[in-house]
XYZ file of N, CA and C in Angstrom:
585
model
N 107.071 7.344 44.846
C 108.404 7.717 45.760
C 109.173 6.334 46.196
N 109.929 5.642 45.647
C 110.503 4.479 46.269
C 111.933 4.770 46.845
N 112.561 6.142 46.853
C 113.974 6.222 47.214
C 113.586 6.638 48.828
N 114.374 5.558 49.770
C 113.982 6.236 51.379
C 114.402 7.760 51.590
N 115.550 8.397 51.260
C 115.859 9.552 51.271
C 115.037 10.619 50.717
N 114.440 10.467 49.459
C 113.576 11.392 48.907
C 112.369 11.288 49.956
N 111.815 10.103 49.908
C 110.807 9.832 51.084
C 110.729 10.385 52.865
N 111.953 10.452 53.132
C 112.169 10.860 54.257
C 112.010 12.445 54.003
N 112.497 13.139 53.450
C 112.633 14.657 53.065
C 111.023 15.149 52.797
N 110.522 14.154 52.063
C 108.941 14.538 51.531
C 108.317 14.508 52.873
N 108.322 13.379 53.788
C 107.379 13.408 55.081
C 107.790 14.282 55.847
N 108.980 14.962 56.063
C 109.371 15.935 57.202
C 109.026 17.509 56.492
N 109.331 17.813 55.108
C 108.907 19.018 54.856
C 107.699 19.301 54.341
N 106.967 18.296 53.885
C 105.719 18.499 52.983
C 104.471 17.835 54.014
N 103.606 18.391 54.381
C 102.593 17.559 55.031
C 101.043 17.614 54.441
N 100.496 16.451 54.619
C 99.064 16.647 54.144
C 98.408 17.539 54.745
N 98.718 17.866 55.878
C 97.842 19.116 56.246
C 98.180 20.528 56.019
N 98.782 20.858 55.227
C 98.930 21.906 54.532
C 99.433 21.952 53.130
N 99.258 23.253 52.410
C 99.875 23.251 51.188
C 101.417 23.688 50.662
N 102.316 23.177 50.682
C 103.709 23.509 50.233
C 104.227 23.049 51.703
N 105.361 23.979 52.005
C 106.186 23.522 53.252
C 105.808 24.674 54.270
N 106.310 24.382 55.444
C 106.331 25.182 56.756
C 106.337 26.924 56.565
N 107.614 26.877 55.646
C 108.054 28.266 55.665
C 107.211 28.944 54.462
N 106.099 28.377 53.909
C 104.949 28.826 53.306
C 105.330 28.742 51.667
N 106.461 28.344 51.281
C 106.788 27.982 49.877
C 105.861 27.037 49.172
N 105.754 26.695 47.966
C 104.701 25.486 47.429
C 105.368 24.306 47.584
N 106.883 24.229 47.701
C 107.230 23.011 47.968
C 107.448 22.335 46.614
N 107.446 22.786 45.774
C 107.960 22.089 44.242
C 109.180 22.056 43.930
N 110.230 22.629 44.781
C 111.814 22.231 44.532
C 112.107 20.904 44.845
N 111.643 20.407 45.920
C 111.534 19.372 46.457
C 110.939 18.053 45.386
N 109.749 18.275 45.046
C 109.349 17.266 44.239
C 109.902 17.106 42.656
N 110.360 18.462 42.251
C 111.002 18.246 41.031
C 112.212 17.637 40.875
N 113.367 18.114 42.076
C 114.319 17.148 42.168
C 114.153 15.694 42.803
N 113.029 15.365 43.193
C 112.581 13.971 43.554
C 112.658 13.030 42.004
N 112.517 13.809 40.981
C 112.437 13.160 39.903
C 113.663 12.284 39.539
N 114.699 12.925 40.134
C 115.805 12.054 40.197
C 116.750 12.001 41.144
N 116.575 10.653 41.928
C 116.929 10.439 43.521
C 118.204 10.652 43.266
N 119.241 10.535 42.334
C 120.478 10.669 42.430
C 120.955 12.096 42.745
N 120.002 13.138 41.968
C 120.518 14.549 41.946
C 119.802 15.029 43.510
N 118.661 14.565 43.573
C 118.028 14.803 45.324
C 118.793 14.485 46.271
N 119.821 13.018 46.335
C 120.655 12.872 47.119
C 121.845 13.579 47.111
N 122.331 14.204 46.118
C 123.425 14.953 45.977
C 123.079 16.198 46.599
N 122.025 16.929 46.289
C 121.739 18.101 46.882
C 121.575 18.479 48.394
N 120.787 17.294 48.667
C 120.327 17.288 50.316
C 121.766 16.676 51.113
N 122.770 16.058 50.273
C 124.177 15.866 50.820
C 124.758 16.878 51.636
N 124.755 18.238 50.748
C 125.368 19.328 50.652
C 125.099 20.122 52.138
N 123.410 19.634 52.243
C 123.029 20.243 53.700
C 123.911 19.690 54.812
N 124.452 18.435 54.809
C 125.190 18.053 55.991
C 126.291 18.625 56.302
N 126.679 19.690 55.353
C 127.920 20.535 55.542
C 127.657 21.325 56.998
N 126.144 21.509 56.827
C 125.957 22.791 57.873
C 126.415 22.272 59.285
N 125.916 20.935 59.487
C 125.878 20.479 60.753
C 127.348 20.074 61.171
N 128.526 20.322 60.035
C 129.463 19.965 60.462
C 130.530 20.965 60.264
N 130.119 22.283 59.685
C 130.833 23.591 59.411
C 131.342 24.381 60.968
N 132.550 24.793 60.768
C 132.814 25.744 61.791
C 132.469 27.195 61.497
N 132.207 27.448 60.245
C 131.748 28.679 59.882
C 130.511 28.957 60.387
N 130.645 30.786 61.253
C 129.677 31.347 61.574
C 128.204 30.955 60.741
N 127.252 30.425 61.441
C 125.846 30.475 60.587
C 125.361 31.611 60.253
N 125.596 32.479 60.848
C 125.095 34.011 60.113
C 125.895 34.527 59.158
N 127.463 33.916 59.050
C 128.128 34.475 57.955
C 127.740 33.722 56.582
N 127.632 32.304 56.783
C 127.051 31.432 55.917
C 125.551 31.844 55.272
N 124.643 32.491 56.087
C 123.470 32.858 55.567
C 123.452 34.068 54.796
N 124.450 35.147 55.217
C 124.577 36.501 54.803
C 124.968 35.879 53.571
N 125.985 35.099 53.206
C 126.399 34.678 51.550
C 125.141 34.124 51.070
N 124.422 33.283 51.425
C 123.302 32.601 50.842
C 122.309 33.715 50.579
N 121.992 34.526 51.269
C 120.786 35.510 51.267
C 121.239 36.369 50.080
N 122.354 36.937 49.911
C 122.767 37.888 49.282
C 123.069 37.003 48.040
N 123.103 35.791 47.876
C 123.828 35.258 46.284
C 122.016 35.254 45.647
N 121.080 34.862 46.837
C 119.596 34.963 46.079
C 119.243 36.099 45.235
N 119.606 37.180 46.505
C 119.425 38.576 45.933
C 120.008 38.474 44.671
N 121.367 38.753 44.217
C 122.064 38.924 43.509
C 121.665 38.161 42.235
N 121.428 37.171 42.405
C 121.182 36.066 41.286
C 119.559 36.432 40.820
N 118.746 37.038 41.572
C 117.587 37.171 41.138
C 116.510 36.339 41.664
N 116.865 35.585 42.433
C 116.040 34.438 43.022
C 115.033 34.823 43.918
N 114.039 35.219 43.971
C 113.144 35.457 45.421
C 112.897 34.112 45.975
N 113.000 32.858 45.737
C 113.158 31.779 46.371
C 114.120 31.680 47.473
N 115.404 32.043 46.956
C 116.499 31.896 47.648
C 116.940 32.826 48.762
N 116.334 34.183 48.201
C 116.435 35.066 48.984
C 115.840 35.158 49.884
N 114.132 34.885 49.754
C 113.096 34.728 50.785
C 113.383 33.918 52.070
N 113.998 32.385 51.350
C 114.383 31.422 52.423
C 115.022 31.817 53.362
N 116.230 32.509 53.049
C 117.261 32.889 53.716
C 117.338 33.940 54.398
N 116.671 34.743 54.000
C 115.959 36.106 55.082
C 115.265 35.375 56.455
N 114.531 34.289 56.303
C 113.651 33.767 56.989
C 114.745 32.883 58.074
N 115.782 32.193 57.347
C 116.943 31.758 58.323
C 117.960 32.758 58.923
N 118.195 33.693 58.508
C 118.699 34.900 58.948
C 117.760 35.221 60.381
N 116.808 35.661 60.091
C 115.898 35.938 61.341
C 115.806 34.582 62.402
N 115.629 33.635 62.094
C 115.756 32.307 62.869
C 117.085 32.260 63.720
N 118.170 32.699 63.190
C 119.327 33.070 64.056
C 119.614 34.106 65.030
N 118.454 35.161 64.821
C 118.484 36.346 65.648
C 118.818 37.470 65.263
N 119.264 37.520 63.632
C 119.772 38.738 62.844
C 118.564 39.906 63.145
N 118.613 41.095 63.462
C 117.445 42.077 63.490
C 117.051 42.167 62.301
N 115.688 42.492 62.324
C 114.905 42.707 60.979
C 115.571 43.959 60.079
N 116.064 44.919 60.491
C 116.668 46.006 59.884
C 117.689 45.454 58.950
N 118.380 44.838 59.808
C 120.064 43.906 58.958
C 119.210 42.990 57.713
N 118.338 42.267 58.196
C 117.864 41.034 57.551
C 117.494 42.209 55.847
N 116.787 43.103 55.741
C 116.397 44.019 54.773
C 117.526 44.758 54.272
N 118.533 44.937 54.921
C 119.913 45.662 54.227
C 120.535 44.861 53.611
N 120.432 43.674 53.513
C 121.134 42.783 52.676
C 121.291 43.334 51.463
N 119.965 43.870 50.816
C 119.984 43.941 49.536
C 120.460 45.196 49.012
N 120.893 46.129 50.510
C 121.794 47.435 49.950
C 122.732 47.792 50.976
N 123.412 46.438 50.974
C 124.428 46.419 52.214
C 125.529 47.450 51.892
N 125.603 47.692 50.686
C 127.104 48.628 50.456
C 127.008 50.064 51.032
N 125.610 50.524 51.049
C 125.360 51.982 51.693
C 124.616 51.733 53.011
N 124.988 50.401 53.761
C 124.323 50.149 55.045
C 125.619 50.381 56.231
N 125.114 50.918 57.348
C 126.185 50.953 58.238
C 125.780 49.709 59.312
N 124.963 48.883 59.132
C 124.609 47.831 60.028
C 125.643 46.611 59.851
N 126.536 46.421 59.145
C 127.420 45.394 59.047
C 128.871 45.784 59.445
N 129.294 44.646 60.016
C 130.524 44.981 60.593
C 131.639 44.653 59.770
N 132.922 44.693 59.960
C 134.029 44.589 58.644
C 133.856 43.121 57.893
N 133.865 42.244 59.056
C 133.843 41.078 58.242
C 132.641 40.592 57.633
N 131.382 40.869 58.283
C 130.059 40.649 57.475
C 130.517 41.731 56.074
N 130.740 42.917 55.830
C 130.689 43.598 54.873
C 131.937 43.036 53.509
N 132.771 42.328 54.214
C 133.815 41.208 53.697
C 132.903 39.976 52.755
N 132.016 39.585 53.748
C 131.622 38.538 53.192
C 130.652 39.015 52.073
N 129.815 39.955 52.076
C 128.693 40.197 51.252
C 129.497 40.731 49.827
N 130.536 41.299 49.910
C 131.367 42.056 48.994
C 132.050 40.838 48.294
N 132.238 39.523 48.913
C 132.843 38.317 48.421
C 131.746 37.682 47.765
N 130.446 37.692 48.045
C 129.389 37.030 47.614
C 129.478 37.762 46.196
N 128.614 39.085 46.247
C 129.015 39.770 44.963
C 129.951 39.488 44.033
N 131.167 39.286 44.691
C 132.447 38.790 43.741
C 131.923 37.859 43.171
N 131.230 36.802 43.826
C 131.465 35.407 43.517
C 130.325 35.266 42.075
N 129.231 35.880 42.581
C 127.883 35.621 41.712
C 127.928 36.806 40.509
N 127.903 38.051 41.004
C 128.050 39.152 40.056
C 129.264 39.046 38.996
N 130.734 39.044 39.744
C 131.864 38.975 38.757
C 132.303 37.576 38.632
N 131.476 36.798 38.804
C 132.008 35.324 38.072
C 133.339 35.072 38.979
N 133.438 35.376 40.074
C 134.812 34.888 41.085
C 135.822 35.824 40.933
N 135.495 36.694 40.191
C 136.753 38.145 40.443
C 136.426 38.512 41.484
N 137.701 38.476 42.328
C 137.558 38.864 43.719
C 138.853 39.853 43.995
N 138.354 41.139 44.516
C 139.702 41.768 44.654
C 140.469 41.529 45.712
N 141.692 42.075 45.740
C 142.558 41.331 46.901
C 142.260 42.081 48.385
N 141.747 43.235 48.344
C 141.413 43.770 49.385
C 140.174 42.943 50.210
N 139.291 42.607 49.281
C 138.264 41.750 49.800
C 138.642 40.473 50.620
N 139.629 39.945 49.976
C 140.090 38.592 50.072
C 140.920 38.797 51.331
N 141.673 39.986 51.624
C 142.648 40.317 52.727
C 141.959 40.435 54.184
N 140.431 40.877 53.825
C 139.681 41.164 54.982
C 139.187 39.547 55.369
N 138.675 38.911 54.327
C 138.272 37.540 54.759
C 139.418 36.645 55.851
N 140.530 37.038 54.968
C 141.917 36.189 55.639
C 142.205 36.909 57.027
N 142.041 38.081 57.337
C 142.318 38.433 58.680
C 141.209 37.917 59.684
N 139.993 37.851 59.205
C 139.100 37.083 60.126
C 138.867 35.446 59.970
N 139.254 34.857 58.691
C 138.787 33.466 58.700
C 139.878 32.690 58.552
N 139.903 31.373 59.014
C 140.917 30.340 58.634
C 140.702 30.014 57.213
N 141.675 29.341 56.635
C 141.598 29.088 55.055
C 140.297 27.858 54.957
N 140.180 27.266 55.699
C 138.806 26.181 55.510
C 137.628 26.701 55.533
N 137.635 27.811 56.622
C 136.004 28.599 56.498
C 136.012 29.358 55.378
N 136.923 29.856 54.941
C 136.909 30.882 53.609
C 136.524 29.545 52.567
N 136.912 28.578 52.234
C 136.628 27.550 51.608
C 134.905 27.136 51.660
N 134.527 26.908 52.836
C 133.346 26.378 53.284
C 132.408 27.514 52.713
N 132.740 28.716 53.074
C 131.982 29.949 52.509
C 131.814 29.970 51.199
N 132.775 29.915 49.969
C 132.878 29.750 48.690
C 131.958 28.573 48.621
N 132.198 27.690 49.031
C 131.606 26.432 48.450
C 129.805 26.720 48.752
N 129.447 26.971 49.647
C 128.256 27.638 49.980
C 127.702 28.262 49.572
N 128.316 29.388 48.966
C 127.628 30.787 48.490
C 127.466 30.304 47.135
N 128.577 29.744 46.411
C 128.380 29.241 45.131
C 127.102 27.793 44.759
N 126.805 27.039 45.760
C 126.177 26.428 45.814
C 124.743 26.885 45.670
N 124.574 27.936 46.417
C 123.375 28.396 46.615
C 123.143 29.458 45.573
N 124.266 30.089 44.805
C 124.020 30.746 43.495
C 123.383 29.715 42.305
N 123.830 28.327 42.685
C 123.329 27.257 41.666
C 121.817 26.950 42.041
N 121.510 27.056 42.942
C 120.293 26.780 43.616
C 119.455 27.648 42.917
N 119.737 29.253 43.227
C 118.952 30.324 42.825
C 118.921 30.121 41.366
N 119.974 29.826 40.803
C 119.910 29.926 39.243
C 118.940 28.607 38.622
N 118.783 27.465 39.056
C 118.041 26.484 38.730
C 116.778 26.850 39.182
N 116.438 27.547 40.298
C 114.999 27.570 40.677
C 114.278 28.560 39.885
N 115.198 29.649 39.287
C 114.733 30.435 38.250
C 114.476 29.936 37.117
N 115.484 28.846 36.521
C 115.422 28.249 35.302
C 113.928 27.400 35.260
N 113.907 26.843 36.136
C 112.842 25.725 36.227
C 111.500 26.225 36.931
N 111.585 27.489 37.082
C 110.450 28.191 37.635
C 109.548 27.661 39.088
N 110.697 27.304 39.668
C 110.291 26.621 41.042
C 110.114 27.733 42.122
N 109.202 27.093 43.371
C 108.588 27.695 44.552
C 108.416 29.181 44.252
N 109.268 30.508 44.801
C 108.717 31.782 44.745
C 109.228 32.139 43.270
N 110.036 31.297 42.783
C 110.612 31.841 41.203
C 109.479 31.425 40.395
N 108.676 30.730 40.566
C 107.493 30.440 39.420
C 106.812 31.850 39.123
N 107.199 32.706 38.189
C 106.614 34.017 38.017
C 106.951 34.595 36.712
N 105.962 35.185 35.932
C 106.469 35.769 34.529
C 107.834 36.386 34.901
N 108.712 36.375 33.854
C 109.763 37.472 33.772
C 109.365 39.019 33.887
N 110.001 39.808 34.831
C 109.651 41.304 34.672
C 109.959 42.138 33.755
N 111.208 41.281 32.786
C 111.758 42.391 31.829
C 110.786 42.069 30.733
N 109.602 42.852 30.283
C 109.015 42.304 28.985
C 108.793 43.969 28.386
N 108.173 43.759 27.105
C 108.102 45.091 26.399
C 106.687 45.726 26.872
N 106.895 47.200 26.988
C 105.525 47.768 27.418
C 105.005 48.231 26.124
N 103.815 48.006 26.115
C 103.305 48.684 24.868
C 103.238 49.899 24.403
N 103.573 50.513 23.440
C 102.921 52.168 22.992
C 101.779 52.254 23.296
N 101.614 53.618 23.375
C 100.112 53.875 23.607
C 99.445 53.742 22.064
N 98.023 53.483 22.328
C 97.500 53.162 21.115
C 97.335 54.000 20.058
N 97.541 53.660 19.073
C 97.664 54.521 17.902
C 99.151 54.971 17.481
N 100.162 54.878 18.708
C 101.424 55.273 17.976
C 101.902 54.541 16.834
N 101.739 52.923 16.264
C 101.945 52.301 15.185
C 103.503 52.016 15.462
N 103.936 52.216 14.274
C 105.353 51.484 13.946
C 106.120 52.699 13.743
N 105.610 53.982 13.785
C 106.541 54.937 13.693
C 108.029 55.021 14.603
N 109.035 55.468 13.740
C 110.316 55.557 14.064
C 110.610 56.589 15.334
N 111.107 56.057 16.436
C 111.377 57.414 17.352
C 112.347 58.733 16.954
N 113.261 58.145 15.832
C 114.147 59.172 15.221
C 113.262 60.258 14.419
N 112.255 59.720 13.607
C 111.349 60.443 13.089
C 110.729 61.185 13.927
N 109.923 60.749 15.170
C 109.250 61.697 16.191
C 110.380 62.893 16.500
N 111.304 62.668 16.779
C 112.445 63.642 17.186
C 112.504 64.858 16.058
N 112.400 64.331 14.917
C 112.860 65.603 13.929
C 111.553 66.103 13.248
N 110.535 65.731 13.722
C 109.216 66.208 13.124
C 108.764 67.487 14.225
């Protein structure tokens, strides 16, 4: 490592005294992204937005956590569950992010943030006017833009972590063929139903 920014993050996040990061992840997101200091710098520059943001950090983290869940990234979901707890969000509310639509733990704005996140991640940005209207009742335009940017950024991080099998996303694909019982062979299901 010769890039000073890469070295700084490496020294602060990965310790020779333990394996991985302080949050328990392997830390390979950092080492893989460090392969190209330009990409690494671009990624970590986005973190500066947090320090300058007027958006409530709980709303930001709800968007990031739900983006991890919706994009099926165990890494992004797990890391941002931890961040919600660090912000003082109750455990039952953190767990409810996964099933927010049937939970009564979220207020109107939080529900709108979670619905907006689903629209960004699951619906490719197709947002119903009613969802946007609730956001607009509670947040100024600049904060809606920040929420959009950060949520989409973490959808990208979730997608990349899965594609590159980094951190907690380094696991076999859960969608695999389940073998038929021994002796079943290659018989056609239609034949089974008619005999």
